[in-house]
């Protein structure tokens, strides 16, 4: 008789987790981070202070065997967008029932172009954006490989749609990747020829206005911050929360994060002439440190991410990608 193993649940089911949290046995949250220090140190300390029977530590891995156990019922991943091996590991951990923040399967499929399309689908305003065919391909191809591609590209039509100046940048989400401002068709073609195998987008630049970054934790808690390009940090005075435009921004930030299912996300806006534009809809590993934030802002982010981890351990959301295996006796 076939047996079905449902790996959509966390490594510890809710009842089992609550029992263990009432005993001396410790539940560990795993952190995958890079060179950042402020947030992980504060997260570990705050989790210890909560006294919930849960602690946090850095995940230690060095080559993963296909039958290795995963000791963490929950992992917060803030580095797999940079290191592919980490992405392979968190996908493996998710298959074994670990709850991953953020979902590595959704994150792998994410892109800046998709983000703008999602924003457009939600009825929000974003800069005009177009994704372009790759200049080069890393794998061996023949002319017939491109039978679906119209050539030559309509450079004039592309520029007319987006306008100039425009930003020409990599479509991969998260962080500040390869990007250049272009002011003409000739500059665009030059930068396109330099882009190699990267998948690039051309995006309208919204000039002027105020930069607003919204940190969204748990798809519902939103902290809107004014960002100073001159000082490269967040300003102390936050938006007036009773302003109708601010309420629209907060609502849109939660809606975008919910559409993706991201538990930690940062969305970038430009506020210009009483209109807000979503210029970057996802950053699943936003920078959280004391150099960038004021002390109250940093403390809010730490406390909310700790509360999120505890909540997801107790009440995990359904995973977007599930694994079901049938085996014969």
mmCIF file of C-alpha atoms in Angstrom:
data_model
loop_
_atom_site.group_PDB
_atom_site.id
_atom_site.type_symbol
_atom_site.label_atom_id
_atom_site.label_comp_id
_atom_site.label_asym_id
_atom_site.label_seq_id
_atom_site.Cartn_x
_atom_site.Cartn_y
_atom_site.Cartn_z
ATOM 1 C CA UNK A 1 0.000 0.000 0.000
ATOM 2 C CA UNK A 2 1.496 3.390 -0.927
ATOM 3 C CA UNK A 3 2.666 5.584 1.929
ATOM 4 C CA UNK A 4 2.598 9.354 1.512
ATOM 5 C CA UNK A 5 5.045 11.517 3.439
ATOM 6 C CA UNK A 6 3.821 15.093 3.762
ATOM 7 C CA UNK A 7 6.839 17.367 4.063
ATOM 8 C CA UNK A 8 4.821 20.588 4.071
ATOM 9 C CA UNK A 9 4.862 20.740 7.878
ATOM 10 C CA UNK A 10 7.746 22.081 9.970
ATOM 11 C CA UNK A 11 10.287 19.684 11.436
ATOM 12 C CA UNK A 12 8.413 20.001 14.731
ATOM 13 C CA UNK A 13 4.627 20.045 14.607
ATOM 14 C CA UNK A 14 2.814 22.631 16.700
ATOM 15 C CA UNK A 15 1.897 20.369 19.584
ATOM 16 C CA UNK A 16 5.347 18.797 19.708
ATOM 17 C CA UNK A 17 6.945 22.241 19.577
ATOM 18 C CA UNK A 18 4.855 23.534 22.461
ATOM 19 C CA UNK A 19 5.722 20.431 24.517
ATOM 20 C CA UNK A 20 9.412 20.856 23.876
ATOM 21 C CA UNK A 21 9.238 24.573 24.694
ATOM 22 C CA UNK A 22 7.773 23.674 28.064
ATOM 23 C CA UNK A 23 10.693 21.341 28.776
ATOM 24 C CA UNK A 24 14.411 21.900 29.180
ATOM 25 C CA UNK A 25 15.191 20.872 25.602
ATOM 26 C CA UNK A 26 16.118 23.893 23.527
ATOM 27 C CA UNK A 27 14.634 24.831 20.150
ATOM 28 C CA UNK A 28 17.169 26.431 17.824
ATOM 29 C CA UNK A 29 16.598 28.950 15.069
ATOM 30 C CA UNK A 30 19.311 28.892 12.415
ATOM 31 C CA UNK A 31 20.713 32.094 10.908
ATOM 32 C CA UNK A 32 22.452 32.272 7.534
ATOM 33 C CA UNK A 33 24.195 35.635 7.273
ATOM 34 C CA UNK A 34 27.162 37.322 5.624
ATOM 35 C CA UNK A 35 29.418 39.989 7.075
ATOM 36 C CA UNK A 36 26.598 41.783 8.919
ATOM 37 C CA UNK A 37 27.057 41.871 12.677
ATOM 38 C CA UNK A 38 24.579 44.270 14.301
ATOM 39 C CA UNK A 39 21.332 42.463 13.435
ATOM 40 C CA UNK A 40 22.378 38.824 14.055
ATOM 41 C CA UNK A 41 24.055 39.651 17.376
ATOM 42 C CA UNK A 42 21.025 41.636 18.529
ATOM 43 C CA UNK A 43 18.634 38.926 17.269
ATOM 44 C CA UNK A 44 20.464 36.195 19.191
ATOM 45 C CA UNK A 45 20.522 38.316 22.372
ATOM 46 C CA UNK A 46 16.843 39.303 22.094
ATOM 47 C CA UNK A 47 15.774 35.692 21.510
ATOM 48 C CA UNK A 48 17.706 34.629 24.630
ATOM 49 C CA UNK A 49 16.072 37.385 26.687
ATOM 50 C CA UNK A 50 12.560 36.319 25.680
ATOM 51 C CA UNK A 51 12.932 33.125 27.733
ATOM 52 C CA UNK A 52 10.688 31.152 25.369
ATOM 53 C CA UNK A 53 12.886 28.051 25.322
ATOM 54 C CA UNK A 54 14.212 29.101 21.915
ATOM 55 C CA UNK A 55 17.727 30.184 21.016
ATOM 56 C CA UNK A 56 19.331 31.277 17.763
ATOM 57 C CA UNK A 57 22.708 30.434 16.279
ATOM 58 C CA UNK A 58 24.624 30.626 13.018
ATOM 59 C CA UNK A 59 24.014 27.646 10.739
ATOM 60 C CA UNK A 60 27.253 25.717 10.205
ATOM 61 C CA UNK A 61 27.450 23.714 6.968
ATOM 62 C CA UNK A 62 30.257 22.416 4.800
ATOM 63 C CA UNK A 63 28.969 20.206 2.026
ATOM 64 C CA UNK A 64 25.508 18.665 2.374
ATOM 65 C CA UNK A 65 24.877 14.945 1.913
ATOM 66 C CA UNK A 66 21.549 14.020 0.368
ATOM 67 C CA UNK A 67 20.417 12.238 3.552
ATOM 68 C CA UNK A 68 21.713 14.759 6.110
ATOM 69 C CA UNK A 69 19.203 15.730 8.811
ATOM 70 C CA UNK A 70 18.338 19.396 9.306
ATOM 71 C CA UNK A 71 18.372 20.310 13.014
ATOM 72 C CA UNK A 72 16.585 23.648 12.601
ATOM 73 C CA UNK A 73 12.778 23.838 12.512
ATOM 74 C CA UNK A 74 13.223 27.420 11.257
ATOM 75 C CA UNK A 75 16.015 29.155 9.324
ATOM 76 C CA UNK A 76 16.296 32.866 8.566
ATOM 77 C CA UNK A 77 18.241 33.163 5.323
ATOM 78 C CA UNK A 78 19.931 36.483 4.560
ATOM 79 C CA UNK A 79 22.762 35.374 2.300
ATOM 80 C CA UNK A 80 21.696 32.730 -0.234
ATOM 81 C CA UNK A 81 21.069 35.419 -2.861
ATOM 82 C CA UNK A 82 24.862 35.860 -2.916
ATOM 83 C CA UNK A 83 26.165 32.332 -2.278
ATOM 84 C CA UNK A 84 24.471 29.662 -4.460
ATOM 85 C CA UNK A 85 25.475 26.795 -2.138
ATOM 86 C CA UNK A 86 23.457 28.399 0.648
ATOM 87 C CA UNK A 87 20.431 28.535 -1.664
ATOM 88 C CA UNK A 88 20.874 24.833 -2.450
ATOM 89 C CA UNK A 89 21.025 24.076 1.288
ATOM 90 C CA UNK A 90 17.921 26.032 2.305
ATOM 91 C CA UNK A 91 15.935 24.373 -0.480
ATOM 92 C CA UNK A 92 17.097 21.030 0.889
ATOM 93 C CA UNK A 93 16.160 22.080 4.430
ATOM 94 C CA UNK A 94 12.721 23.197 3.219
ATOM 95 C CA UNK A 95 12.191 19.798 1.606
ATOM 96 C CA UNK A 96 12.930 18.214 4.991
ATOM 97 C CA UNK A 97 10.321 20.390 6.726
ATOM 98 C CA UNK A 98 12.260 23.428 7.924
ATOM 99 C CA UNK A 99 10.399 26.711 7.666
ATOM 100 C CA UNK A 100 12.612 29.097 5.706
ATOM 101 C CA UNK A 101 12.412 32.882 5.939
ATOM 102 C CA UNK A 102 12.220 33.756 3.096
ATOM 103 C CA UNK A 103 10.861 30.949 0.909
ATOM 104 C CA UNK A 104 13.869 29.971 -1.257
ATOM 105 C CA UNK A 105 11.719 28.717 -4.118
ATOM 106 C CA UNK A 106 9.863 32.006 -4.454
ATOM 107 C CA UNK A 107 13.083 33.973 -3.968
ATOM 108 C CA UNK A 108 14.810 31.951 -6.717
ATOM 109 C CA UNK A 109 12.027 32.865 -9.136
ATOM 110 C CA UNK A 110 11.956 36.550 -8.164
ATOM 111 C CA UNK A 111 13.309 39.354 -10.345
ATOM 112 C CA UNK A 112 13.038 43.113 -10.636
ATOM 113 C CA UNK A 113 10.986 42.801 -13.802
ATOM 114 C CA UNK A 114 8.590 40.333 -12.177
ATOM 115 C CA UNK A 115 8.340 42.723 -9.246
ATOM 116 C CA UNK A 116 7.248 45.586 -11.443
ATOM 117 C CA UNK A 117 4.734 43.310 -13.172
ATOM 118 C CA UNK A 118 3.334 42.286 -9.759
ATOM 119 C CA UNK A 119 3.060 45.955 -8.750
ATOM 120 C CA UNK A 120 1.246 46.707 -11.991
ATOM 121 C CA UNK A 121 -1.100 43.745 -11.465
ATOM 122 C CA UNK A 122 -1.938 45.065 -7.981
ATOM 123 C CA UNK A 123 -2.993 48.372 -9.531
ATOM 124 C CA UNK A 124 -0.098 50.350 -8.073
ATOM 125 C CA UNK A 125 2.054 52.878 -9.899
ATOM 126 C CA UNK A 126 5.595 51.959 -10.923
ATOM 127 C CA UNK A 127 8.197 53.251 -13.387
ATOM 128 C CA UNK A 128 7.845 51.957 -16.960
ATOM 129 C CA UNK A 129 10.020 48.853 -17.200
ATOM 130 C CA UNK A 130 11.099 46.503 -19.996
ATOM 131 C CA UNK A 131 13.167 43.320 -19.744
ATOM 132 C CA UNK A 132 15.643 42.780 -22.594
ATOM 133 C CA UNK A 133 17.027 39.651 -24.298
ATOM 134 C CA UNK A 134 20.485 38.611 -23.115
ATOM 135 C CA UNK A 135 23.401 39.993 -25.087
ATOM 136 C CA UNK A 136 25.362 36.762 -24.571
ATOM 137 C CA UNK A 137 24.423 33.233 -23.537
ATOM 138 C CA UNK A 138 26.714 31.177 -21.297
ATOM 139 C CA UNK A 139 25.648 27.795 -22.687
ATOM 140 C CA UNK A 140 26.434 26.576 -26.223
ATOM 141 C CA UNK A 141 23.697 27.566 -28.676
ATOM 142 C CA UNK A 142 23.043 27.534 -32.410
ATOM 143 C CA UNK A 143 21.072 30.065 -34.515
ATOM 144 C CA UNK A 144 17.921 27.911 -34.295
ATOM 145 C CA UNK A 145 17.995 28.347 -30.502
ATOM 146 C CA UNK A 146 16.722 31.884 -31.069
ATOM 147 C CA UNK A 147 13.772 31.145 -33.363
ATOM 148 C CA UNK A 148 11.414 32.824 -30.884
ATOM 149 C CA UNK A 149 13.469 36.019 -30.750
ATOM 150 C CA UNK A 150 12.646 38.908 -33.064
ATOM 151 C CA UNK A 151 15.701 40.679 -34.397
ATOM 152 C CA UNK A 152 16.874 43.382 -34.656
ATOM 153 C CA UNK A 153 15.514 44.952 -31.485
ATOM 154 C CA UNK A 154 13.469 48.108 -31.800
ATOM 155 C CA UNK A 155 15.822 50.352 -29.812
ATOM 156 C CA UNK A 156 13.878 53.489 -30.690
ATOM 157 C CA UNK A 157 10.610 51.925 -29.535
ATOM 158 C CA UNK A 158 12.279 50.774 -26.295
ATOM 159 C CA UNK A 159 13.590 54.264 -25.530
ATOM 160 C CA UNK A 160 10.272 55.870 -26.453
ATOM 161 C CA UNK A 161 8.422 53.563 -24.058
ATOM 162 C CA UNK A 162 10.728 54.076 -21.057
ATOM 163 C CA UNK A 163 12.021 57.588 -21.755
ATOM 164 C CA UNK A 164 15.408 59.056 -20.890
ATOM 165 C CA UNK A 165 17.251 59.332 -18.673
ATOM 166 C CA UNK A 166 16.663 55.713 -17.711
ATOM 167 C CA UNK A 167 18.361 53.154 -15.484
ATOM 168 C CA UNK A 168 19.797 50.020 -17.113
ATOM 169 C CA UNK A 169 20.249 47.348 -14.459
ATOM 170 C CA UNK A 170 20.322 43.647 -13.737
ATOM 171 C CA UNK A 171 16.946 42.049 -13.142
ATOM 172 C CA UNK A 172 18.033 39.791 -10.270
ATOM 173 C CA UNK A 173 16.356 40.925 -7.050
ATOM 174 C CA UNK A 174 18.053 42.066 -3.871
ATOM 175 C CA UNK A 175 20.974 44.424 -3.330
ATOM 176 C CA UNK A 176 22.561 46.993 -5.635
ATOM 177 C CA UNK A 177 23.683 45.124 -8.716
ATOM 178 C CA UNK A 178 25.280 46.126 -12.044
ATOM 179 C CA UNK A 179 23.488 49.341 -13.070
ATOM 180 C CA UNK A 180 24.083 52.377 -15.300
ATOM 181 C CA UNK A 181 22.180 55.529 -16.191
ATOM 182 C CA UNK A 182 21.635 55.964 -19.927
ATOM 183 C CA UNK A 183 20.645 59.167 -21.717
ATOM 184 C CA UNK A 184 20.303 58.081 -25.347
ATOM 185 C CA UNK A 185 19.919 55.114 -27.697
ATOM 186 C CA UNK A 186 23.689 55.084 -28.298
ATOM 187 C CA UNK A 187 24.435 54.881 -24.557
ATOM 188 C CA UNK A 188 21.856 52.131 -24.122
ATOM 189 C CA UNK A 189 23.359 50.042 -26.933
ATOM 190 C CA UNK A 190 26.858 50.562 -25.517
ATOM 191 C CA UNK A 191 25.803 49.395 -22.050
ATOM 192 C CA UNK A 192 23.819 46.535 -23.567
ATOM 193 C CA UNK A 193 26.935 45.330 -25.416
ATOM 194 C CA UNK A 194 28.799 45.379 -22.060
ATOM 195 C CA UNK A 195 26.122 43.444 -20.158
ATOM 196 C CA UNK A 196 27.349 39.998 -21.211
ATOM 197 C CA UNK A 197 25.157 37.127 -20.044
ATOM 198 C CA UNK A 198 23.269 39.208 -17.460
ATOM 199 C CA UNK A 199 19.520 39.582 -17.892
ATOM 200 C CA UNK A 200 18.872 43.315 -17.908
ATOM 201 C CA UNK A 201 15.949 45.675 -17.546
ATOM 202 C CA UNK A 202 15.560 49.259 -18.652
ATOM 203 C CA UNK A 203 13.519 51.339 -16.243
ATOM 204 C CA UNK A 204 12.118 54.843 -16.216
ATOM 205 C CA UNK A 205 13.763 57.184 -13.696
ATOM 206 C CA UNK A 206 11.365 59.132 -11.491
ATOM 207 C CA UNK A 207 13.213 62.397 -10.905
ATOM 208 C CA UNK A 208 12.964 64.361 -7.684
ATOM 209 C CA UNK A 209 10.724 63.360 -4.832
ATOM 210 C CA UNK A 210 11.351 61.706 -1.505
ATOM 211 C CA UNK A 211 12.710 58.185 -1.066
ATOM 212 C CA UNK A 212 10.667 56.015 1.289
ATOM 213 C CA UNK A 213 11.682 52.522 2.361
ATOM 214 C CA UNK A 214 9.081 50.256 3.964
ATOM 215 C CA UNK A 215 10.280 47.336 6.082
ATOM 216 C CA UNK A 216 7.568 44.657 6.223
ATOM 217 C CA UNK A 217 7.801 41.922 8.861
ATOM 218 C CA UNK A 218 5.419 38.978 8.881
ATOM 219 C CA UNK A 219 3.585 40.379 5.839
ATOM 220 C CA UNK A 220 1.703 42.848 8.062
ATOM 221 C CA UNK A 221 3.958 44.887 10.382
ATOM 222 C CA UNK A 222 5.255 47.867 8.363
ATOM 223 C CA UNK A 223 7.864 50.474 9.308
ATOM 224 C CA UNK A 224 8.056 53.335 6.747
ATOM 225 C CA UNK A 225 11.345 55.264 6.786
ATOM 226 C CA UNK A 226 12.557 58.324 4.952
ATOM 227 C CA UNK A 227 15.855 57.598 3.220
ATOM 228 C CA UNK A 228 18.483 60.307 2.681
ATOM 229 C CA UNK A 229 20.547 59.784 -0.470
ATOM 230 C CA UNK A 230 22.988 62.436 0.712
ATOM 231 C CA UNK A 231 23.649 60.877 4.118
ATOM 232 C CA UNK A 232 23.123 57.269 2.986
ATOM 233 C CA UNK A 233 20.999 56.481 6.024
ATOM 234 C CA UNK A 234 17.459 56.700 7.324
ATOM 235 C CA UNK A 235 16.174 59.954 8.762
ATOM 236 C CA UNK A 236 14.864 60.225 12.308
ATOM 237 C CA UNK A 237 11.512 61.763 11.428
ATOM 238 C CA UNK A 238 9.152 59.145 10.077
ATOM 239 C CA UNK A 239 6.104 59.674 7.892
ATOM 240 C CA UNK A 240 2.918 60.954 9.482
ATOM 241 C CA UNK A 241 0.891 57.787 9.878
ATOM 242 C CA UNK A 242 -2.433 59.628 9.835
ATOM 243 C CA UNK A 243 -1.735 60.955 6.332
ATOM 244 C CA UNK A 244 -3.982 59.264 3.686
ATOM 245 C CA UNK A 245 -1.037 58.887 1.290
ATOM 246 C CA UNK A 246 1.042 57.232 4.021
ATOM 247 C CA UNK A 247 -1.785 54.813 4.736
ATOM 248 C CA UNK A 248 -1.877 53.904 1.044
ATOM 249 C CA UNK A 249 1.871 53.250 1.084
ATOM 250 C CA UNK A 250 1.591 51.041 4.187
ATOM 251 C CA UNK A 251 -1.298 49.099 2.679
ATOM 252 C CA UNK A 252 0.530 48.599 -0.620
ATOM 253 C CA UNK A 253 3.689 47.397 1.164
ATOM 254 C CA UNK A 254 1.730 44.735 3.023
ATOM 255 C CA UNK A 255 -0.128 43.730 -0.163
ATOM 256 C CA UNK A 256 3.105 43.295 -2.141
ATOM 257 C CA UNK A 257 4.756 41.230 0.601
ATOM 258 C CA UNK A 258 1.626 39.090 0.942
ATOM 259 C CA UNK A 259 1.528 38.484 -2.820
ATOM 260 C CA UNK A 260 5.038 37.038 -2.637
ATOM 261 C CA UNK A 261 4.629 35.412 0.770
ATOM 262 C CA UNK A 262 7.797 37.134 2.017
ATOM 263 C CA UNK A 263 8.015 37.292 5.819
ATOM 264 C CA UNK A 264 10.854 39.820 5.676
ATOM 265 C CA UNK A 265 10.825 42.356 2.879
ATOM 266 C CA UNK A 266 11.796 45.939 2.092
ATOM 267 C CA UNK A 267 10.003 47.947 -0.574
ATOM 268 C CA UNK A 268 11.348 51.179 -2.064
ATOM 269 C CA UNK A 269 9.118 54.089 -3.025
ATOM 270 C CA UNK A 270 9.505 57.560 -4.425
ATOM 271 C CA UNK A 271 7.001 60.119 -3.214
ATOM 272 C CA UNK A 272 6.576 62.791 -5.890
ATOM 273 C CA UNK A 273 3.815 65.382 -6.449
ATOM 274 C CA UNK A 274 1.374 63.620 -4.072
ATOM 275 C CA UNK A 275 1.882 60.346 -5.942
ATOM 276 C CA UNK A 276 3.901 57.339 -4.801
ATOM 277 C CA UNK A 277 5.822 55.104 -7.178
ATOM 278 C CA UNK A 278 7.051 51.603 -6.297
ATOM 279 C CA UNK A 279 10.595 51.531 -7.682
ATOM 280 C CA UNK A 280 11.685 48.230 -6.117
ATOM 281 C CA UNK A 281 9.051 45.818 -4.860
ATOM 282 C CA UNK A 282 11.214 43.238 -3.097
ATOM 283 C CA UNK A 283 14.361 43.048 -1.054
ATOM 284 C CA UNK A 284 14.064 39.805 0.952
ATOM 285 C CA UNK A 285 17.339 40.471 2.823
ATOM 286 C CA UNK A 286 17.344 44.211 3.562
ATOM 287 C CA UNK A 287 20.234 45.768 5.457
ATOM 288 C CA UNK A 288 19.431 46.150 9.161
ATOM 289 C CA UNK A 289 22.262 47.840 11.046
ATOM 290 C CA UNK A 290 23.023 50.728 13.389
ATOM 291 C CA UNK A 291 24.929 52.734 10.792
ATOM 292 C CA UNK A 292 21.881 52.861 8.540
ATOM 293 C CA UNK A 293 19.141 53.170 11.173
ATOM 294 C CA UNK A 294 18.409 55.153 14.284
ATOM 295 C CA UNK A 295 18.362 53.189 17.543
ATOM 296 C CA UNK A 296 14.522 53.009 17.734
ATOM 297 C CA UNK A 297 14.329 51.896 14.095
ATOM 298 C CA UNK A 298 16.958 49.205 14.614
ATOM 299 C CA UNK A 299 15.349 47.982 17.845
ATOM 300 C CA UNK A 300 11.955 47.744 16.116
ATOM 301 C CA UNK A 301 13.422 45.568 13.354
ATOM 302 C CA UNK A 302 15.171 43.274 15.837
ATOM 303 C CA UNK A 303 12.155 42.808 18.113
ATOM 304 C CA UNK A 304 9.748 42.243 15.223
ATOM 305 C CA UNK A 305 11.969 39.645 13.521
ATOM 306 C CA UNK A 306 12.335 37.768 16.810
ATOM 307 C CA UNK A 307 8.558 37.872 17.332
ATOM 308 C CA UNK A 308 8.107 36.672 13.747
ATOM 309 C CA UNK A 309 10.435 33.691 14.258
ATOM 310 C CA UNK A 310 8.582 32.629 17.419
ATOM 311 C CA UNK A 311 5.202 33.017 15.713
ATOM 312 C CA UNK A 312 6.232 30.995 12.654
ATOM 313 C CA UNK A 313 7.584 28.223 14.871
ATOM 314 C CA UNK A 314 4.201 27.989 16.566
ATOM 315 C CA UNK A 315 1.998 28.780 13.573
ATOM 316 C CA UNK A 316 3.870 28.124 10.313
ATOM 317 C CA UNK A 317 2.280 29.285 7.091
ATOM 318 C CA UNK A 318 1.786 26.789 4.241
ATOM 319 C CA UNK A 319 4.843 26.557 2.014
ATOM 320 C CA UNK A 320 4.380 27.678 -1.607
ATOM 321 C CA UNK A 321 6.278 24.608 -2.866
ATOM 322 C CA UNK A 322 5.401 21.271 -1.274
ATOM 323 C CA UNK A 323 6.843 17.781 -1.636
ATOM 324 C CA UNK A 324 4.767 14.629 -1.535
ATOM 325 C CA UNK A 325 6.377 11.228 -2.079
ATOM 326 C CA UNK A 326 4.688 7.882 -2.686
ATOM 327 C CA UNK A 327 6.650 4.774 -1.757
ATOM 328 C CA UNK A 328 5.605 1.141 -2.073
ATOM 329 C CA UNK A 329 5.798 -1.235 0.853
#
